[in-house]
Coordinates of C-alpha atoms in Angstrom, one line a residue:
M1 CA 123.3 77.5 0.6
P2 CA 121.1 79.4 3.1
S3 CA 122.1 83.0 3.9
A4 CA 123.0 84.0 7.4
P5 CA 120.2 85.8 9.3
S6 CA 120.5 89.5 9.2
P7 CA 121.2 91.1 12.6
S8 CA 118.1 92.7 14.2
P9 CA 118.1 96.5 14.0
R10 CA 119.6 98.2 17.0
V11 CA 117.0 100.1 19.0
P12 CA 118.1 103.6 19.8
Q13 CA 118.5 104.1 23.6
A14 CA 117.6 107.2 25.5
R15 CA 120.3 109.1 27.4
A16 CA 120.0 110.3 31.0
G17 CA 121.1 113.8 30.1
T18 CA 118.1 114.1 27.7
L19 CA 115.5 112.6 30.0
V20 CA 116.5 114.6 33.1
R21 CA 115.3 117.7 31.3
H22 CA 111.7 116.5 31.2
A23 CA 109.7 118.1 34.1
G24 CA 107.1 115.4 34.0
L25 CA 109.7 112.8 35.0
W26 CA 110.5 114.7 38.2
L27 CA 106.9 115.6 39.3
V28 CA 105.6 112.4 41.0
P29 CA 108.8 111.2 42.7
T30 CA 109.6 114.7 43.9
A31 CA 106.2 115.4 45.3
L32 CA 106.0 112.0 47.0
S33 CA 109.5 112.2 48.5
A34 CA 108.9 115.7 49.8
L35 CA 105.5 114.7 51.3
V36 CA 106.9 111.6 53.0
A37 CA 109.9 113.5 54.4
L38 CA 107.7 116.2 55.8
L39 CA 105.1 113.9 57.3
L40 CA 107.6 111.6 58.9
S41 CA 109.4 114.5 60.5
L42 CA 106.2 115.9 61.9
L43 CA 104.9 112.6 63.1
Y44 CA 108.1 111.3 64.7
M45 CA 109.4 114.4 66.3
G46 CA 105.9 115.8 67.2
G47 CA 105.3 113.0 69.6
I48 CA 108.5 113.2 71.7
L49 CA 109.7 116.8 71.8
S50 CA 108.0 117.9 75.0
P51 CA 106.4 115.1 77.0
N52 CA 106.3 117.1 80.2
D53 CA 104.3 119.8 78.5
N54 CA 101.8 117.3 77.1
V55 CA 101.2 115.2 80.2
H56 CA 97.5 114.4 80.4
Q57 CA 95.9 112.2 83.1
L58 CA 99.0 110.2 83.9
P59 CA 97.7 107.6 86.4
V60 CA 99.5 107.6 89.7
A61 CA 98.5 105.8 92.9
L62 CA 98.1 107.7 96.2
V63 CA 98.2 105.5 99.3
D64 CA 97.4 106.7 102.8
E65 CA 98.3 104.0 105.4
D66 CA 98.6 106.5 108.3
R67 CA 96.7 105.2 111.3
S68 CA 98.1 107.5 113.9
R69 CA 96.1 109.9 116.1
P70 CA 95.9 113.5 114.9
L71 CA 98.2 116.1 116.3
P72 CA 96.9 118.1 119.2
G73 CA 94.3 120.6 118.1
Q74 CA 93.7 118.9 114.7
R75 CA 90.8 116.8 113.5
E76 CA 92.7 114.7 111.0
N77 CA 96.1 113.0 111.1
L78 CA 98.8 114.1 108.8
G79 CA 98.4 111.2 106.4
K80 CA 94.9 112.3 105.6
Q81 CA 96.0 116.0 105.3
V82 CA 98.9 115.2 103.0
T83 CA 96.9 112.9 100.6
D84 CA 94.0 115.4 100.5
S85 CA 96.3 118.2 99.8
I86 CA 98.2 116.3 97.0
A87 CA 94.9 115.1 95.4
S88 CA 93.4 118.6 95.4
A89 CA 96.6 120.3 94.3
G90 CA 97.1 117.7 91.6
S91 CA 93.6 117.6 90.3
S92 CA 94.6 119.4 87.1
D93 CA 94.6 117.7 83.7
A94 CA 98.2 116.5 84.1
V95 CA 97.9 113.8 86.8
E96 CA 95.2 111.3 87.6
W97 CA 95.7 110.6 91.3
R98 CA 94.1 107.2 92.2
R99 CA 93.5 106.9 96.0
L100 CA 94.0 103.2 96.7
G101 CA 94.8 101.0 99.6
R102 CA 98.2 99.4 99.7
A103 CA 97.1 96.1 98.3
E104 CA 95.1 97.8 95.6
A105 CA 98.1 100.0 94.7
Q106 CA 100.4 96.9 94.5
D107 CA 97.9 95.2 92.2
A108 CA 97.7 98.3 90.0
L109 CA 101.5 98.3 89.8
A110 CA 101.6 94.6 89.0
S111 CA 99.0 95.0 86.2
G112 CA 100.6 98.2 84.6
K113 CA 97.6 100.4 85.5
V114 CA 99.6 103.1 87.3
Y115 CA 103.0 104.5 86.5
G116 CA 104.0 104.8 90.1
A117 CA 102.7 105.3 93.7
L118 CA 103.2 107.6 96.6
V119 CA 102.8 105.9 100.0
V120 CA 102.2 107.5 103.4
P121 CA 103.3 104.9 106.1
K122 CA 101.2 103.7 109.0
D123 CA 103.0 105.7 111.8
F124 CA 103.6 108.9 109.8
T125 CA 101.8 111.3 112.2
T126 CA 103.4 109.8 115.2
S127 CA 106.9 110.0 113.7
V128 CA 106.3 113.6 112.8
A129 CA 105.1 114.5 116.3
A130 CA 108.2 112.9 117.8
L131 CA 110.4 115.4 116.0
T132 CA 109.2 118.1 118.5
T133 CA 110.3 115.9 121.5
D134 CA 113.3 114.0 122.6
R135 CA 111.7 110.7 121.4
A136 CA 112.5 111.0 117.7
T137 CA 114.7 108.1 116.4
A138 CA 114.4 108.8 112.6
R139 CA 113.0 111.3 110.2
P140 CA 109.5 110.6 108.9
T141 CA 109.5 109.0 105.5
L142 CA 107.2 109.1 102.4
T143 CA 107.9 106.3 99.9
V144 CA 107.8 106.7 96.1
L145 CA 107.3 103.5 94.2
T146 CA 108.2 103.2 90.5
N147 CA 106.9 100.9 87.8
P148 CA 109.7 100.2 85.2
G149 CA 107.6 97.7 83.4
L150 CA 105.7 100.7 81.8
G151 CA 109.0 102.1 80.4
S152 CA 111.8 104.0 81.9
L153 CA 110.5 107.4 80.8
G154 CA 106.9 106.9 82.1
S155 CA 108.1 105.5 85.4
S156 CA 110.6 108.4 85.7
M157 CA 108.0 111.0 85.0
A158 CA 105.7 109.5 87.7
A159 CA 108.6 109.4 90.1
Q160 CA 109.3 113.1 89.5
I161 CA 105.7 113.9 90.1
N162 CA 105.6 111.9 93.3
Q163 CA 108.9 113.4 94.6
R164 CA 107.7 116.9 93.9
A165 CA 104.4 116.3 95.7
A166 CA 106.1 114.7 98.6
G167 CA 108.6 117.6 98.9
Q168 CA 105.7 120.2 98.9
A169 CA 104.0 118.1 101.6
S170 CA 107.1 118.1 103.7
L171 CA 107.4 121.9 103.5
A172 CA 103.8 122.3 104.4
I173 CA 104.2 120.1 107.5
G174 CA 107.4 122.0 108.4
K175 CA 105.4 125.2 108.5
Q176 CA 103.0 123.7 111.0
L177 CA 105.8 122.4 113.2
T178 CA 108.0 125.5 113.2
A179 CA 105.0 127.7 114.1
S180 CA 104.8 125.9 117.5
T181 CA 108.5 125.5 118.2
A182 CA 110.6 128.2 119.8
V183 CA 114.1 126.7 119.8
P184 CA 115.9 128.2 116.7
T185 CA 118.0 125.0 116.0
T186 CA 114.9 122.8 116.2
R187 CA 113.0 125.2 114.0
L188 CA 115.7 124.9 111.3
L189 CA 115.6 121.1 111.4
L190 CA 111.8 121.1 111.2
T191 CA 111.6 123.3 108.2
D192 CA 111.8 120.3 105.9
P193 CA 111.2 117.3 108.2
V194 CA 110.2 114.5 105.8
T195 CA 112.6 112.1 104.0
V196 CA 111.5 110.9 100.5
T197 CA 112.7 107.5 99.5
T198 CA 112.3 105.9 96.1
R199 CA 112.2 102.2 95.3
V200 CA 110.9 99.9 92.7
G201 CA 107.2 99.0 93.2
H202 CA 107.1 96.2 90.6
P203 CA 110.5 94.8 89.7
I204 CA 111.3 93.5 86.2
G205 CA 114.3 91.3 85.1
R206 CA 117.8 92.7 84.6
H207 CA 117.7 91.7 80.9
S208 CA 114.6 93.8 80.2
G209 CA 116.2 96.9 78.8
L210 CA 114.9 99.1 81.6
G211 CA 111.4 98.3 80.4
L212 CA 112.1 98.8 76.7
T213 CA 112.4 95.2 75.5
A214 CA 108.6 95.1 75.1
F215 CA 108.8 98.0 72.6
Y216 CA 111.7 96.6 70.6
Y217 CA 110.3 93.1 70.6
T218 CA 107.0 94.5 69.3
L219 CA 108.9 96.5 66.7
L220 CA 110.5 93.3 65.5
L221 CA 107.1 91.6 65.1
V222 CA 105.7 94.5 63.2
L223 CA 108.8 94.7 60.9
S224 CA 108.7 91.0 60.3
G225 CA 105.1 91.2 59.3
F226 CA 105.6 94.3 57.2
I227 CA 108.8 93.3 55.4
G228 CA 107.8 89.7 55.0
G229 CA 104.4 90.7 53.6
N230 CA 106.0 92.9 51.0
L231 CA 108.6 90.3 50.1
I232 CA 105.8 87.7 49.6
H233 CA 103.8 90.2 47.5
S234 CA 106.6 90.9 45.1
G235 CA 107.9 87.3 45.1
V236 CA 104.5 85.9 44.1
D237 CA 104.0 88.5 41.4
T238 CA 107.4 87.6 40.0
A239 CA 106.8 83.9 40.1
L240 CA 103.4 84.2 38.4
G241 CA 104.7 86.4 35.7
Y242 CA 103.2 89.7 36.7
A243 CA 106.5 91.4 37.5
D244 CA 110.1 91.1 36.2
S245 CA 112.8 89.5 38.3
E246 CA 115.9 91.8 38.1
I247 CA 118.9 91.3 40.3
G248 CA 121.9 93.4 39.2
P249 CA 122.7 92.3 35.6
W250 CA 120.5 89.2 35.8
H251 CA 117.0 89.6 34.4
A252 CA 114.2 87.0 34.0
R253 CA 110.6 87.0 33.0
R254 CA 108.4 84.0 33.8
P255 CA 105.3 83.0 31.8
T256 CA 102.2 84.6 33.1
V257 CA 99.8 82.3 35.2
P258 CA 96.2 83.5 34.7
I259 CA 94.8 84.2 38.1
S260 CA 92.1 86.6 39.4
R261 CA 93.0 89.3 41.9
T262 CA 91.0 87.6 44.6
Q263 CA 92.7 84.3 44.2
A264 CA 96.1 86.0 44.1
L265 CA 95.3 87.7 47.4
V266 CA 94.2 84.3 48.9
L267 CA 97.5 82.8 47.7
K268 CA 99.6 85.6 49.3
M269 CA 97.7 85.5 52.6
L270 CA 98.2 81.7 52.8
M271 CA 101.9 82.1 52.2
T272 CA 102.0 84.9 54.8
A273 CA 100.4 82.6 57.4
G274 CA 102.9 79.8 56.6
I275 CA 106.1 81.8 56.4
S276 CA 105.2 83.7 59.6
V277 CA 105.7 80.4 61.6
L278 CA 109.4 80.5 60.7
T279 CA 109.9 84.2 61.1
T280 CA 108.2 84.3 64.5
T281 CA 110.3 81.3 65.7
L282 CA 113.5 83.0 64.6
V283 CA 112.6 86.2 66.4
M284 CA 112.2 84.3 69.6
V285 CA 115.3 82.3 69.1
A286 CA 117.4 85.4 68.5
T287 CA 116.0 87.5 71.3
V288 CA 115.3 84.9 74.0
A289 CA 117.7 82.0 73.3
I290 CA 120.7 83.8 71.9
L291 CA 120.6 87.3 73.4
G292 CA 119.0 86.2 76.7
M293 CA 116.1 88.5 76.9
D294 CA 114.1 88.0 80.1
A295 CA 110.8 86.3 79.1
T296 CA 108.3 84.0 80.7
H297 CA 105.2 82.3 79.4
L298 CA 107.2 81.3 76.3
P299 CA 104.4 79.2 74.6
L300 CA 101.9 82.1 75.1
L301 CA 104.6 84.6 73.9
W302 CA 105.1 82.5 70.7
V303 CA 101.4 82.2 69.9
F304 CA 100.8 86.0 70.5
S305 CA 103.9 86.9 68.5
Y306 CA 102.7 84.7 65.6
C307 CA 99.2 86.2 65.6
A308 CA 100.7 89.7 65.7
T309 CA 103.1 89.0 62.8
V310 CA 100.4 87.4 60.7
T311 CA 97.9 90.2 61.4
I312 CA 100.5 92.8 60.1
G313 CA 101.4 90.6 57.1
L314 CA 97.7 90.1 56.1
G315 CA 97.1 93.8 56.4
V316 CA 100.1 94.5 54.1
Q317 CA 98.7 92.0 51.5
A318 CA 95.2 93.6 51.6
I319 CA 96.6 97.1 51.2
N320 CA 98.9 96.1 48.3
A321 CA 96.0 94.4 46.6
A322 CA 93.8 97.5 47.0
F323 CA 96.3 100.2 46.2
G324 CA 98.7 98.5 43.7
G325 CA 101.9 100.4 43.1
I326 CA 101.6 102.8 46.1
G327 CA 100.4 100.0 48.4
Q328 CA 103.8 99.7 50.1
L329 CA 103.8 103.4 50.8
V330 CA 100.3 103.3 52.3
S331 CA 101.1 100.2 54.4
M332 CA 104.3 101.9 55.6
F333 CA 102.3 104.8 57.0
V334 CA 99.6 102.5 58.5
F335 CA 102.0 100.1 60.2
I336 CA 105.2 102.1 60.7
A337 CA 104.9 105.9 60.4
L338 CA 101.7 106.4 62.3
A339 CA 102.1 103.4 64.6
L340 CA 105.6 104.1 66.1
P341 CA 104.9 107.5 67.7
S342 CA 101.5 106.4 68.9
S343 CA 102.6 103.1 70.4
G344 CA 103.0 104.5 73.9
A345 CA 105.8 102.1 74.6
T346 CA 108.6 104.6 74.8
V347 CA 106.8 107.9 75.6
P348 CA 103.5 107.3 77.5
L349 CA 100.5 108.2 75.4
E350 CA 99.4 110.3 78.4
A351 CA 102.5 112.5 77.7
T352 CA 101.9 113.0 73.9
P353 CA 99.6 115.5 72.1
G354 CA 96.0 114.5 71.6
F355 CA 96.5 113.4 68.0
Y356 CA 98.7 110.6 69.1
R357 CA 96.4 109.6 71.9
F358 CA 93.6 109.3 69.2
L359 CA 95.8 107.2 67.0
G360 CA 96.6 104.9 69.9
I361 CA 92.9 103.8 70.0
F362 CA 93.3 101.8 66.9
E363 CA 96.9 101.8 65.6
P364 CA 98.2 98.2 65.8
M365 CA 101.5 98.9 67.5
H366 CA 100.0 100.3 70.6
Q367 CA 97.7 97.3 71.0
L368 CA 100.5 94.8 70.3
S369 CA 103.0 96.4 72.6
A370 CA 100.5 96.4 75.5
G371 CA 100.1 92.6 74.9
V372 CA 103.8 91.9 74.8
R373 CA 104.4 94.1 77.8
A374 CA 101.7 92.2 79.8
I375 CA 103.4 88.9 78.9
L376 CA 107.0 90.0 79.6
Y377 CA 106.5 92.2 82.7
F378 CA 103.1 91.6 84.2
D379 CA 102.8 87.8 84.4
A380 CA 100.5 87.6 81.3
R381 CA 97.6 89.2 83.3
A382 CA 94.5 89.8 81.2
D383 CA 93.8 93.2 82.8
A384 CA 97.4 94.4 82.0
G385 CA 96.5 94.9 78.4
L386 CA 96.6 91.3 77.1
T387 CA 92.8 91.0 76.6
R388 CA 92.5 94.2 74.7
A389 CA 95.5 93.1 72.5
W390 CA 93.8 89.8 71.6
I391 CA 90.5 91.6 70.8
M392 CA 92.3 94.2 68.6
I393 CA 94.2 91.4 66.8
A394 CA 90.8 89.7 66.0
V395 CA 89.3 93.1 64.9
G396 CA 92.4 93.7 62.7
V397 CA 92.1 90.4 61.0
A398 CA 88.4 90.9 60.4
V399 CA 88.9 94.4 58.9
T400 CA 91.8 93.1 56.8
F401 CA 89.7 90.3 55.2
A402 CA 86.7 92.5 54.7
F403 CA 88.7 95.4 53.1
G404 CA 91.1 93.2 51.0
F405 CA 88.5 90.9 49.5
A406 CA 85.9 93.6 49.0
M407 CA 88.4 95.5 46.9
T408 CA 89.7 92.5 44.9
H409 CA 86.2 91.3 44.3
Y410 CA 85.2 94.7 43.0
Y411 CA 88.2 94.8 40.6
D412 CA 87.4 91.3 39.3
R413 CA 83.8 92.0 38.8
R414 CA 84.6 95.1 36.8
G415 CA 87.1 93.1 34.7
L416 CA 90.1 95.1 35.9
H417 CA 92.5 92.3 35.4
R418 CA 96.2 92.7 36.0
L419 CA 98.2 93.2 32.8
T420 CA 101.1 91.1 31.7
P421 CA 104.4 93.0 31.4
Q422 CA 105.4 93.2 27.7
P423 CA 108.8 94.0 26.2
A424 CA 109.3 97.3 24.5

């Protein structure tokens, strides 16, 4: 009669209390956690703490429509004097005053090229001169135009700059008028003679989050590409037997499928392109169809959203293939940590330190948010940032392919094959 099989010897198991005393176990996770916490804090907070102190060449339109005759004894009308004074006083590094005609200024607002405008009306000098007579029917007015499509903060900063400039111009005009007026009551009224009105220069929809939907929609696209890329990466590795599948108490290990690093990258990129069709569609269904976000040019928005999501996802696959275990950390910094504060979608890049303006040249979120903003707020105009966004998407895909396949081809040629996980 055959004997029963003897039980396998029990493998002694380590205890947490023993392992926790090993300094080497603490070194890598402690160093990486501390470095990530420090860098994220510096990157995120460094870009938004003092936007007013970091304003650099914020583009604002300056429009002189005044066609009135100059005041007696003066060579130029007040519109010319006011705009010349504002442009010369504001010629510092903070504001870029763009002297435009009314139609040009409206076009610049409609294409997102200026954050606001200050307009001197056609009869400005005549209405000011009337204040010293009995013919005045209303106070002269300077108009401040805002551009909420560029974000509430940027539009607000431009409005404050315009209101401050208009207020200073009013006081300067008041000095001229009071110097030639003898009646004390009239002199008091003429001290600050100009009214400043503010209105929207380029309206956007009510369901546009005060100009923030472009940022949050772009963030959804980036997160879809980033998270989806990492899920595909780990899912393929598990399915091909290069990683264990462990969910709670359930554990599985599939047979290893022999495949080169290059072919594995091709597989993950193909799956990224396919799955992004679904994720992009769901993002639009959730934001536009269910939540009612204001959006036009829906076919273009879907195509752009898909290309943006795929570009991020392909970048994640290339970085993971090149860096292995720390690939997710590297891609997190490339597509999230460095991209968010340099996006220019919440705080204008013109109001951030120079480091973030430099990042904005190539970081993907700035390019993608400009494209989304052009589609959502500026009638999909090419010169509103959409052309540059398409170009940068194409550049991103080209760089991703070149980097990813160069690294995997190098690994394969050197015989650095991925190892199959083995039980202890």
